[in-house]
PDB file of C-alpha atoms in Angstrom:
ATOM      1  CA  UNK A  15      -0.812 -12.641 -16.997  1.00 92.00           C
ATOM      2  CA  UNK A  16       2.698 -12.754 -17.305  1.00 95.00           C
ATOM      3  CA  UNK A  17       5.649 -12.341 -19.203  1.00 97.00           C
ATOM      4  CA  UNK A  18       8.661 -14.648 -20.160  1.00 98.00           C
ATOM      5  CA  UNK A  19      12.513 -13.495 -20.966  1.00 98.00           C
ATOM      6  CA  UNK A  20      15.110 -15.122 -22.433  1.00 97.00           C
ATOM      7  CA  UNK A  21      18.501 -14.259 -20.689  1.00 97.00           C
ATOM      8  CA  UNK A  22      21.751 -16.122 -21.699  1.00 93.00           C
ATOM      9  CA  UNK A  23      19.928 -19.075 -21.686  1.00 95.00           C
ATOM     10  CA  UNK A  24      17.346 -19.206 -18.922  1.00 96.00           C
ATOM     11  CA  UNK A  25      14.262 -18.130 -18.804  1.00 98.00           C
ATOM     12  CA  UNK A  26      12.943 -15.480 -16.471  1.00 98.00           C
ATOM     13  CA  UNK A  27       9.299 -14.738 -15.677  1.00 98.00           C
ATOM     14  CA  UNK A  28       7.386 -11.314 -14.804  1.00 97.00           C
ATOM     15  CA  UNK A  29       4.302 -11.420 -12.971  1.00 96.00           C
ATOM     16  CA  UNK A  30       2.411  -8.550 -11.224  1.00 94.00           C
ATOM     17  CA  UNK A  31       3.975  -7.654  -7.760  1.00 92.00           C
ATOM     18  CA  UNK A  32       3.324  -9.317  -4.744  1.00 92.00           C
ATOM     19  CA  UNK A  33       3.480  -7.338  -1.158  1.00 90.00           C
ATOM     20  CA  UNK A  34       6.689  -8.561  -0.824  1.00 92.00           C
ATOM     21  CA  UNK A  35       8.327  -7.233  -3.961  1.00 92.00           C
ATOM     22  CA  UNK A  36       6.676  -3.949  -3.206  1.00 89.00           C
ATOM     23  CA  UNK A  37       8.761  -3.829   0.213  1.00 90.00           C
ATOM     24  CA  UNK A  38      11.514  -4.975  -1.619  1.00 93.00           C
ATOM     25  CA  UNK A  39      11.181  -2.374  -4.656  1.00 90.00           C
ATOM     26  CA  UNK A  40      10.548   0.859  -1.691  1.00 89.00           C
ATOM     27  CA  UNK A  41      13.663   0.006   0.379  1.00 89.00           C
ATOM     28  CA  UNK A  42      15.981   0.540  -2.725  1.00 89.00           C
ATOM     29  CA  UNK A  43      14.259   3.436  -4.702  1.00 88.00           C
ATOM     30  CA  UNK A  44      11.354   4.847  -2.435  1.00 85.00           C
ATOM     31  CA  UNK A  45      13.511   8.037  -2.184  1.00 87.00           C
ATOM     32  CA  UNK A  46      13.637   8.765  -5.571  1.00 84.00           C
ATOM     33  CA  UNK A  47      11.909  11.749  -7.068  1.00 84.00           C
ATOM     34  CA  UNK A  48      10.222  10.413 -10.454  1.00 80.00           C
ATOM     35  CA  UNK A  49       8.844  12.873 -12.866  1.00 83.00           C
ATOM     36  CA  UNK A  50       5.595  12.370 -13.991  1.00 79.00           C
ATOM     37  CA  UNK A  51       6.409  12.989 -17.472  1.00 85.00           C
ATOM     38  CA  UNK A  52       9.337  10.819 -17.320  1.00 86.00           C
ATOM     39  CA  UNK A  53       9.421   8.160 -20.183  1.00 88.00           C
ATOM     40  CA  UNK A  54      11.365   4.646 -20.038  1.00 87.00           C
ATOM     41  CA  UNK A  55      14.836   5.628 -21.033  1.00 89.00           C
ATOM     42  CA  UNK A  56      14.883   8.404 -18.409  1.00 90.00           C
ATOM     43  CA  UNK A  57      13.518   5.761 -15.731  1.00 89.00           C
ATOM     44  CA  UNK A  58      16.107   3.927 -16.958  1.00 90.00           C
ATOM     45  CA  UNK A  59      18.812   6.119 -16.510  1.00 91.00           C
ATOM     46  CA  UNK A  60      17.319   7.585 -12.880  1.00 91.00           C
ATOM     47  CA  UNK A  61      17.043   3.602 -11.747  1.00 92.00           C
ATOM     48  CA  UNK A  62      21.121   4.096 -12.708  1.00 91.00           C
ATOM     49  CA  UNK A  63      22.614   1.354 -10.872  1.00 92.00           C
ATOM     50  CA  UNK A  64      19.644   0.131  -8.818  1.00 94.00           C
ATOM     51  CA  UNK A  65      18.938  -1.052 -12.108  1.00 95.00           C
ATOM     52  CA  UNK A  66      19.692  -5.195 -12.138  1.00 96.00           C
ATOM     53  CA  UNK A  67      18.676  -5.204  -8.151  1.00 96.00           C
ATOM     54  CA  UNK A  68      15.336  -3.459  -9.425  1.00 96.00           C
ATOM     55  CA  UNK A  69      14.846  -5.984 -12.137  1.00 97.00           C
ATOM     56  CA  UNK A  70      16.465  -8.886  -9.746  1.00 97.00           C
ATOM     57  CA  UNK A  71      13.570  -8.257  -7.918  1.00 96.00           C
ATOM     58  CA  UNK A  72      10.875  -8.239 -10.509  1.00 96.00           C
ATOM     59  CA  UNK A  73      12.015 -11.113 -12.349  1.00 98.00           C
ATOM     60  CA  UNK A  74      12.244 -14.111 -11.336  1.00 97.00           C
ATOM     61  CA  UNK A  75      14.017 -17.516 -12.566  1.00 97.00           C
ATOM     62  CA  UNK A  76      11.774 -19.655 -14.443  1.00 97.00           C
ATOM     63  CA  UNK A  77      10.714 -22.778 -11.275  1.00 96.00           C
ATOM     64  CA  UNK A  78      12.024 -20.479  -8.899  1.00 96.00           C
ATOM     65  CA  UNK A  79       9.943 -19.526  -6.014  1.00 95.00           C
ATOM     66  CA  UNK A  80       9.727 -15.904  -4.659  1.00 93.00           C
ATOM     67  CA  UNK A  81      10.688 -17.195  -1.206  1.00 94.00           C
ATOM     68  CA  UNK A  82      14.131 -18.874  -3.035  1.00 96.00           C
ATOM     69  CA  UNK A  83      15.280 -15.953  -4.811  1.00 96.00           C
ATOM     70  CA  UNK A  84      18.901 -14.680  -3.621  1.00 97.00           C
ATOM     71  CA  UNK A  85      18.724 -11.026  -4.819  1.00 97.00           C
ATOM     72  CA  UNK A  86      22.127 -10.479  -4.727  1.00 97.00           C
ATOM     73  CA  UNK A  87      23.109 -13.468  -6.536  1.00 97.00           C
ATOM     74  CA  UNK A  88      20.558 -12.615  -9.645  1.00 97.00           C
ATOM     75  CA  UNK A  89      21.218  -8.750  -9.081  1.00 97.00           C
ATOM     76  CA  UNK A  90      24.921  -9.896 -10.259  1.00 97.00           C
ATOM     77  CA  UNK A  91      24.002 -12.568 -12.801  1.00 97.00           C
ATOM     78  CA  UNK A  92      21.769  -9.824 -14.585  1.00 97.00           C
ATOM     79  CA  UNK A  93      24.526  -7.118 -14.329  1.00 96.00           C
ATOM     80  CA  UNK A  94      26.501  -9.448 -16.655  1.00 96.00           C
ATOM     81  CA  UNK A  95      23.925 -10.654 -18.788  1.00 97.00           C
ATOM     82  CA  UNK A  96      20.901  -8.524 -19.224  1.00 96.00           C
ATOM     83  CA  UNK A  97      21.118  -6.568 -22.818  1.00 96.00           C
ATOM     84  CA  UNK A  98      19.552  -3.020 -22.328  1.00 93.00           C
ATOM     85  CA  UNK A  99      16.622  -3.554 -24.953  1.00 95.00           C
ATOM     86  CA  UNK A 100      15.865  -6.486 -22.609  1.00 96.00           C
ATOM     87  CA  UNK A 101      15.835  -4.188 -19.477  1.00 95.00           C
ATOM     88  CA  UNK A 102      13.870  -1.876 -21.670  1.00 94.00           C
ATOM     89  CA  UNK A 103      11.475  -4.125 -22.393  1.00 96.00           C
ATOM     90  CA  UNK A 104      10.907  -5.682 -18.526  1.00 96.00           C
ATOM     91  CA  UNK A 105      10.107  -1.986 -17.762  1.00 93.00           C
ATOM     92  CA  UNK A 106       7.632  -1.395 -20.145  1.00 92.00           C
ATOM     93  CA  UNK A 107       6.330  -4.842 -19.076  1.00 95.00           C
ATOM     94  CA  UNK A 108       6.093  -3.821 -15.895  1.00 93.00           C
ATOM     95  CA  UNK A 109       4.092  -1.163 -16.237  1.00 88.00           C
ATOM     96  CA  UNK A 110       1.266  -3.221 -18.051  1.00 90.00           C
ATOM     97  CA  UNK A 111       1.211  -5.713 -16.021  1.00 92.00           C
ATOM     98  CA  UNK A 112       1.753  -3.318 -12.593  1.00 87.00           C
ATOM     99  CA  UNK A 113      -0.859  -0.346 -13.546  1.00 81.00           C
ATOM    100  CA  UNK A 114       0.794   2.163 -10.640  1.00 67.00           C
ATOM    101  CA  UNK A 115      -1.200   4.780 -11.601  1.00 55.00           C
ATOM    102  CA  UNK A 116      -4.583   3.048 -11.310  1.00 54.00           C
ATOM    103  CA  UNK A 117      -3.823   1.651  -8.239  1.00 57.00           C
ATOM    104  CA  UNK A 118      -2.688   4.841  -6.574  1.00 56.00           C
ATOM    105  CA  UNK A 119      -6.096   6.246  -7.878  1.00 62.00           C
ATOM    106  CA  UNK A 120      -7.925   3.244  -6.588  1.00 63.00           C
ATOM    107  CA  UNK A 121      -6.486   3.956  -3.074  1.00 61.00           C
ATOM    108  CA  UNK A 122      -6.585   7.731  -3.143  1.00 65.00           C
ATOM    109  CA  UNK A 123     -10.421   6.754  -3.724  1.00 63.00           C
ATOM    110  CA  UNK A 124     -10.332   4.553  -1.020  1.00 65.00           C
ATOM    111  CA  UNK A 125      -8.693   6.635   1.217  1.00 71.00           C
ATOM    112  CA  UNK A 126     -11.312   9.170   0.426  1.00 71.00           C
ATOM    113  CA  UNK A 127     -13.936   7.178   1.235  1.00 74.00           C
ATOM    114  CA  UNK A 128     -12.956   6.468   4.415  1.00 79.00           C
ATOM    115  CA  UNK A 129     -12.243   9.821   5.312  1.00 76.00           C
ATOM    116  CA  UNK A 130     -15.918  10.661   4.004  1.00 78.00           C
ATOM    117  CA  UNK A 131     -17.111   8.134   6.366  1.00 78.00           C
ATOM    118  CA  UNK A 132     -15.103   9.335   9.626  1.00 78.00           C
ATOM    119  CA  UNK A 133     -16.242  12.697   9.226  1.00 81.00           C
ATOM    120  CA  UNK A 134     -19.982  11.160   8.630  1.00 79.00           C
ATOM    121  CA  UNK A 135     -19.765   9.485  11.949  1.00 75.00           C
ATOM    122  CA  UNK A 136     -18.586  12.127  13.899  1.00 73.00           C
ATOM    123  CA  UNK A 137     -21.019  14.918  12.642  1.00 72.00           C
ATOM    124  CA  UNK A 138     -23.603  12.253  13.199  1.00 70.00           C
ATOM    125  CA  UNK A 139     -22.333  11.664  16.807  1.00 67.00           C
ATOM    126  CA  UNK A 140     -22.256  15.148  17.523  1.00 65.00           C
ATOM    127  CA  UNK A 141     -25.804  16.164  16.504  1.00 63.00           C
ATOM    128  CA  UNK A 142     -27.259  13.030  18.363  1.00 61.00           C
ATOM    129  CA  UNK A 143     -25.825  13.993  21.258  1.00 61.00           C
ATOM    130  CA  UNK A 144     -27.148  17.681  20.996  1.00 60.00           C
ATOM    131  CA  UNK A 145     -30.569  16.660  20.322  1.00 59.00           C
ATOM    132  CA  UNK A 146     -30.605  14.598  23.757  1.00 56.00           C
ATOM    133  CA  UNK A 147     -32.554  17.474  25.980  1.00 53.00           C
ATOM    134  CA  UNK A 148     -31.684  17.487  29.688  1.00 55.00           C
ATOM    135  CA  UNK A 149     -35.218  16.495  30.579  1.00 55.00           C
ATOM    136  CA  UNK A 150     -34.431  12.901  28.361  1.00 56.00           C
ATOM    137  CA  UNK A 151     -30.908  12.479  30.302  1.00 55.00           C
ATOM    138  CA  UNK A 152     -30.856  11.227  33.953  1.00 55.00           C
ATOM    139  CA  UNK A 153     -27.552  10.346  35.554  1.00 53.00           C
ATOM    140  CA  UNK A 154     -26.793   7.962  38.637  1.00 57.00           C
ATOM    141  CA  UNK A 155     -26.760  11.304  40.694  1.00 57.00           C
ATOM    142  CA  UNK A 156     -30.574  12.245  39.696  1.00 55.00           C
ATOM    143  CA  UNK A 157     -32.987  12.166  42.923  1.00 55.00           C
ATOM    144  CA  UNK A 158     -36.710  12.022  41.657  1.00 55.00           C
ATOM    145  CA  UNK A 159     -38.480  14.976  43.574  1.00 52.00           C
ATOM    146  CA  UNK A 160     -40.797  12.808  45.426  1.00 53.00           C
ATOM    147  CA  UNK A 161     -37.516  11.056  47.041  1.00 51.00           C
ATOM    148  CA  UNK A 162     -36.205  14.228  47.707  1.00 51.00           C
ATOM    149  CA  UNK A 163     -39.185  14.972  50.367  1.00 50.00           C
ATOM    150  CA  UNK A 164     -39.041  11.823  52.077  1.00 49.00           C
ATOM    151  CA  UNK A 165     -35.540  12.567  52.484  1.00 51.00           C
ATOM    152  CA  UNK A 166     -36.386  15.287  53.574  1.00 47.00           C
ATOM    153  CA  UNK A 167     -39.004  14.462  56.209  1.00 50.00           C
ATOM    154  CA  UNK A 168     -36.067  11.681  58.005  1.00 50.00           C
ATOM    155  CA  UNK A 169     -33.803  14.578  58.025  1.00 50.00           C
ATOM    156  CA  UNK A 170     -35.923  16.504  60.086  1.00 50.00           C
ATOM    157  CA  UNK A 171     -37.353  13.625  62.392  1.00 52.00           C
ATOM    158  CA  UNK A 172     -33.739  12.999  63.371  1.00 50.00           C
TER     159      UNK A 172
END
C-alpha cells in the first residue's frame, strides 16, 4: 500500500517505514514526550519544526530511491512548498499505513514471550538438577570402594 502527493508539481510517495527511516525518524524526535491522547494538529504542532525533516523522511520523491534521498535538500524544498492540509494529511497517512500501536503490542507480546520462555528454562534447569541424587552423580574424583582396598593393600605392602 501506499500513498501519492502532489507537491508543487512532483509527486511524492508514502510507503510503510523501512528500518532505516525508523533510525532516521528516532534520532530527530525519540526524545519527545507524546501524549497518548494527542490528536493530529497537536502532533503537528509538538513535531514544531522537525516538521518538513520528519516528513522529508517519510516521503519520498516519486523514482527516487531511499538510498538517494538528500534529507536536507527535501527537508528545505518541503519547508517552502508543503501546504499544512498536505502535512496534515501525510500524518494521518502515516498512521494507516504505519499501525505504531499494533506493532508496539506485537512486540510487547513478543517480548513477553520470550521472557516466559527464559524463566521456563531456568526453573526447568533448576529442578533437573535437584532431582539428580548424589548416588546418580559420580565425578572424576569418585574411587569405587573395591579400588579403594586394593589401594589400600599396596599401601601397606610398601
Amino acid at each position: 500500500m501506499k500513498y501519492v502527493y502532489e507537491i508543487n508539481g512532483k509527486r511524492w510517495i508514502q510507503k510503510p517505514l523501512v528500518i532505516g527511516q525508523v533510525k532516521q525518524l528516532i534520532s530527530i524526535i525519540g526524545h519527545l514526550k507524546i501524549p497518548g491522547n494527542i490528536d493530529i494538529p497537536g502532533l503537528i504542532a509538538l513535531l514544531g519544526e522537525e516538521l518538513p525533516r520528519v516528513i522529508a523522511i517519510i516521503l519520498t520523491p516519486e523514482g527516487m530511491s531511499l538510498r538517494e534521498k538528500e534529507i536536507d535538500t527535501l527537508e528545505k524544498e518541503l519547508e517552502e512548498t508543503l501546504y499544512i492540509e498536505t502535512a496534515i494529511q501525510v500524518i494521518e497517512d502515516f498512521f494507516d499505513l504505519n499501525p505504531i500501536a499494533l506493532s508496539l503490542e506485537r512486540l510487547t507480546g513478543a517480548i513477553e514471550k520470550i521472557q516466559s520462555q527464559m524463566i521456563q528454562s531456568k526453573s526447568s534447569s533448576v529442578s533437573s538438577q535437584e532431582e539428580t541424587s548424589q548416588k546418580e552423580t559420580k565425578s572424576n574424583g569418585d574411587i569405587p570402594s573395591e579400588n579403594a582396598k586394593n589401594m589400600s593393600n599396596i599401601k601397606d605392602g610398601m
